[in-house]
Amino acid sequence: MVRDALKVMKATLDKVKGMVEFFHKSTRATEKLKSTQRQMDMPELRLKQDCATRWNSTLYMLKRVLESKDAIISTLALINAHIDALDQEEWEALQETCTVLELFEQVTVEISSERYI
């Protein structure tokens, strides 16, 4: 159900996946991201990739990208990366999507807990 709902914002999610893949494939970009995070007094967080079979991995990927948003934007500008950047509306949509997905995550955790077995 969640995967079907996420299809509405496929273009934005594809951009996010592209950014994450870019950082995972480029050690130079990853090192620059870590450096930028340090300069911005942010925790050095590695970006997470999502997994097609687990909807909550998309939530974790989006949360990590949002946590590192400023460092990602700065790093992509500094290294002049040729990837599709997110505009302000897309960043806001990601935030709203996380808010909704976190509710589903809470329900999933509750249903999966031992009390409901």
Backbone as numpy.savetxt, mean C-alpha at the origin, in Angstrom:
# Nx Ny Nz CAx CAy CAz Cx Cy Cz
-15.98 -11.43 -1.84 -16.80 -10.24 -1.84 -15.93 -8.98 -1.84
-14.91 -8.98 -1.00 -14.02 -7.81 -0.92 -13.26 -7.64 -2.22
-12.75 -8.72 -2.79 -12.02 -8.65 -4.06 -12.91 -8.05 -5.15
-14.18 -8.47 -5.20 -15.11 -7.93 -6.19 -15.31 -6.44 -6.00
-15.41 -6.00 -4.76 -15.60 -4.58 -4.46 -14.38 -3.76 -4.87
-13.20 -4.34 -4.73 -11.97 -3.63 -5.08 -11.80 -3.43 -6.58
-12.55 -4.17 -7.38 -12.48 -4.02 -8.83 -12.87 -2.62 -9.27
-13.67 -1.94 -8.48 -14.11 -0.58 -8.79 -12.92 0.37 -8.90
-11.90 0.11 -8.10 -10.73 1.00 -8.12 -9.49 0.29 -8.66
-9.70 -0.57 -9.64 -8.62 -1.36 -10.21 -7.48 -0.49 -10.75
-7.80 0.60 -11.43 -6.75 1.45 -12.01 -5.83 2.02 -10.92
-6.42 2.46 -9.82 -5.63 3.01 -8.72 -4.81 1.90 -8.05
-5.42 0.76 -7.83 -4.70 -0.36 -7.23 -3.55 -0.82 -8.12
-3.76 -0.79 -9.42 -2.68 -1.17 -10.34 -1.50 -0.20 -10.22
-1.79 1.08 -10.03 -0.72 2.06 -9.83 0.06 1.76 -8.55
-0.68 1.45 -7.49 -0.03 1.14 -6.21 0.83 -0.11 -6.36
0.28 -1.14 -6.99 1.05 -2.37 -7.20 2.30 -2.09 -8.02
2.17 -1.22 -9.02 3.32 -0.85 -9.84 4.40 -0.16 -9.02
3.99 0.73 -8.12 4.96 1.40 -7.24 5.67 0.39 -6.35
4.89 -0.48 -5.73 5.45 -1.47 -4.81 6.41 -2.40 -5.57
6.00 -2.86 -6.73 6.86 -3.73 -7.53 8.15 -3.01 -7.93
8.03 -1.73 -8.27 9.20 -0.94 -8.64 10.22 -0.93 -7.50
9.75 -0.67 -6.29 10.67 -0.63 -5.14 11.22 -2.02 -4.82
10.43 -3.06 -5.03 10.91 -4.42 -4.76 11.96 -4.87 -5.77
11.84 -4.40 -7.00 12.78 -4.81 -8.05 14.05 -3.97 -8.10
14.00 -2.77 -7.57 15.15 -1.86 -7.65 15.79 -1.67 -6.28
16.99 -2.21 -6.11 17.68 -2.02 -4.83 18.05 -0.55 -4.64
18.37 0.14 -5.73 18.70 1.56 -5.65 17.50 2.35 -5.12
16.32 2.07 -5.65 15.11 2.77 -5.21 14.78 2.43 -3.76
14.97 1.17 -3.39 14.69 0.74 -2.01 15.63 1.45 -1.04
16.90 1.51 -1.38 17.86 2.19 -0.51 17.55 3.68 -0.41
17.15 4.29 -1.51 16.80 5.71 -1.49 15.54 5.93 -0.65
14.58 5.02 -0.74 13.37 5.12 0.08 13.73 5.05 1.56
14.59 4.10 1.94 15.02 3.99 3.33 15.72 5.27 3.79
16.56 5.80 2.94 17.29 7.04 3.26 16.31 8.20 3.45
15.35 8.28 2.57 14.34 9.35 2.66 13.51 9.20 3.93
13.15 7.97 4.26 12.39 7.73 5.49 13.19 8.19 6.71
14.49 7.89 6.72 15.33 8.32 7.85 15.38 9.85 7.92
15.58 10.50 6.77 15.66 11.96 6.74 14.36 12.62 7.21
13.25 11.95 6.98 11.94 12.48 7.38 11.54 12.02 8.77
12.48 11.39 9.49 12.21 10.84 10.82 11.02 9.89 10.82
10.96 9.08 9.79 9.91 8.07 9.68 10.54 6.70 9.95
9.76 5.75 10.40 10.33 4.40 10.54 10.67 3.85 9.16
11.74 3.07 9.09 12.13 2.46 7.81 11.25 1.25 7.56
10.19 1.48 6.82 9.23 0.43 6.53 9.39 -0.06 5.10
9.47 -1.36 4.95 9.54 -1.96 3.63 8.11 -2.07 3.09
7.93 -1.77 1.82 6.60 -1.86 1.22 6.19 -3.32 1.09
4.91 -3.57 1.26 4.38 -4.93 1.20 3.63 -5.12 -0.11
3.80 -6.30 -0.69 3.06 -6.65 -1.90 1.82 -7.42 -1.51
0.78 -7.30 -2.34 -0.42 -8.07 -2.03 -0.37 -9.42 -2.72
-1.25 -10.28 -2.30 -1.34 -11.65 -2.82 -2.76 -11.83 -3.35
-2.89 -12.35 -4.55 -4.20 -12.46 -5.19 -5.18 -13.32 -4.41
-4.69 -14.25 -3.62 -5.60 -15.16 -2.92 -6.01 -14.67 -1.54
-5.41 -13.58 -1.06 -5.75 -13.09 0.27 -6.12 -11.62 0.19
-7.40 -11.30 0.36 -7.85 -9.92 0.22 -7.20 -9.02 1.25
-6.93 -9.56 2.44 -6.37 -8.70 3.48 -4.93 -8.28 3.18
-4.25 -9.01 2.27 -2.91 -8.58 1.88 -2.97 -7.25 1.13
-4.08 -7.00 0.44 -4.27 -5.70 -0.22 -4.39 -4.60 0.83
-5.10 -4.88 1.89 -5.22 -3.91 2.99 -3.84 -3.61 3.56
-3.04 -4.64 3.83 -1.72 -4.43 4.40 -0.81 -3.65 3.45
-0.92 -3.92 2.16 -0.14 -3.18 1.17 -0.54 -1.71 1.18
-1.85 -1.44 1.16 -2.32 -0.06 1.13 -1.94 0.70 2.41
-2.07 0.05 3.55 -1.69 0.70 4.81 -0.22 1.07 4.82
0.63 0.17 4.35 2.06 0.44 4.34 2.40 1.57 3.37
1.76 1.59 2.21 1.99 2.66 1.24 1.54 3.99 1.83
0.41 4.00 2.51 -0.07 5.25 3.12 0.84 5.70 4.26
1.37 4.76 5.03 2.29 5.11 6.11 3.57 5.74 5.58
3.95 5.35 4.38 5.20 5.84 3.77 4.95 6.84 2.65
3.75 7.35 2.56 3.34 8.20 1.44 4.34 9.30 1.11
4.67 10.14 2.08 5.56 11.28 1.82 6.93 10.83 1.34
7.45 9.78 1.95 8.76 9.27 1.56 8.71 8.67 0.16
7.63 8.01 -0.18 7.48 7.42 -1.51 7.43 8.52 -2.56
6.61 9.54 -2.33 6.49 10.64 -3.28 7.84 11.32 -3.49
8.54 11.60 -2.40 9.85 12.26 -2.49 10.86 11.39 -3.22
10.89 10.11 -2.88 11.85 9.21 -3.50 11.60 9.08 -4.99
10.35 8.92 -5.38 10.04 8.78 -6.81 10.45 10.04 -7.57
10.29 11.20 -6.94 10.69 12.46 -7.59 12.21 12.56 -7.68
12.90 12.17 -6.61 14.36 12.27 -6.58 15.05 11.36 -7.59
14.52 10.17 -7.75 15.18 9.23 -8.67 14.58 9.30 -10.08
13.61 10.18 -10.25 13.01 10.41 -11.55 12.46 9.10 -12.14
11.70 8.39 -11.34 11.14 7.10 -11.75 10.04 7.31 -12.78
10.02 6.44 -13.74 9.02 6.52 -14.81 7.88 5.54 -14.53
7.14 5.83 -13.47 5.97 5.02 -13.15 4.80 5.96 -12.94
3.60 5.41 -13.05 2.40 6.23 -12.86 2.26 6.62 -11.40
2.25 7.92 -11.17 2.10 8.43 -9.80 0.62 8.58 -9.47
0.33 8.53 -8.20 -1.05 8.74 -7.74 -1.31 10.23 -7.58
-2.52 10.66 -7.96 -2.89 12.05 -7.71 -3.56 12.15 -6.34
-3.86 13.35 -5.92 -4.41 13.57 -4.57 -5.72 12.81 -4.35
-6.58 12.79 -5.36 -7.86 12.06 -5.23 -7.61 10.57 -5.01
-6.62 10.02 -5.70 -6.33 8.60 -5.54 -5.76 8.30 -4.15
-4.91 9.19 -3.63 -4.40 9.01 -2.27 -5.56 9.02 -1.28
-6.51 9.94 -1.47 -7.67 10.02 -0.57 -8.54 8.77 -0.70
-8.69 8.27 -1.92 -9.46 7.04 -2.13 -8.81 5.86 -1.43
-7.47 5.82 -1.44 -6.76 4.74 -0.73 -7.04 4.81 0.76
-7.02 6.01 1.30 -7.29 6.18 2.74 -8.70 5.71 3.08
-9.67 6.11 2.28 -11.06 5.70 2.52 -11.22 4.19 2.36
-10.53 3.63 1.38 -10.59 2.18 1.16 -10.03 1.44 2.37
-8.93 1.92 2.92 -8.36 1.30 4.12 -9.33 1.34 5.29
-10.00 2.45 5.44 -10.96 2.59 6.54 -12.05 1.52 6.43
-12.55 1.30 5.22 -13.60 0.30 5.01 -13.03 -1.11 5.17
-11.86 -1.36 4.57 -11.28 -2.70 4.66 -10.90 -3.08 6.09
-10.55 -2.11 6.91 -10.22 -2.40 8.31 -11.43 -2.96 9.04
-12.63 -2.51 8.67 -13.85 -3.07 9.27 -13.99 -4.55 8.91
-13.75 -4.86 7.64 -13.81 -6.26 7.21 -12.72 -7.08 7.89
-11.57 -6.49 8.09 -10.47 -7.18 8.78 -10.88 -7.52 10.22
-11.51 -6.57 10.89 -11.95 -6.81 12.27 -12.97 -7.94 12.33
-13.90 -7.95 11.40 -14.91 -9.00 11.37 -14.26 -10.35 11.07
-13.33 -10.37 10.15 -12.63 -11.61 9.79 -11.88 -12.16 11.00
-11.21 -11.30 11.73 -10.47 -11.74 12.92 -11.43 -12.28 13.97
-12.54 -11.60 14.16 -13.53 -12.06 15.15 -14.10 -13.41 14.78
-14.47 -13.55 13.52 -15.07 -14.81 13.08 -14.05 -15.94 13.13
-12.80 -15.63 12.88 -11.76 -16.64 12.85 -11.22 -17.00 14.22
-11.59 -16.27 15.23 -11.04 -16.52 16.57 -11.57 -17.84 17.13
-10.90 -18.33 18.12 -11.26 -19.61 18.72 -12.63 -19.62 19.36
-13.10 -18.45 19.78 -14.40 -18.40 20.45 -15.54 -18.81 19.52
-15.34 -18.71 18.22 -16.40 -19.00 17.28 -16.28 -20.39 16.66
-15.36 -21.18 17.13 -15.19 -22.51 16.56 -16.23 -23.44 17.14
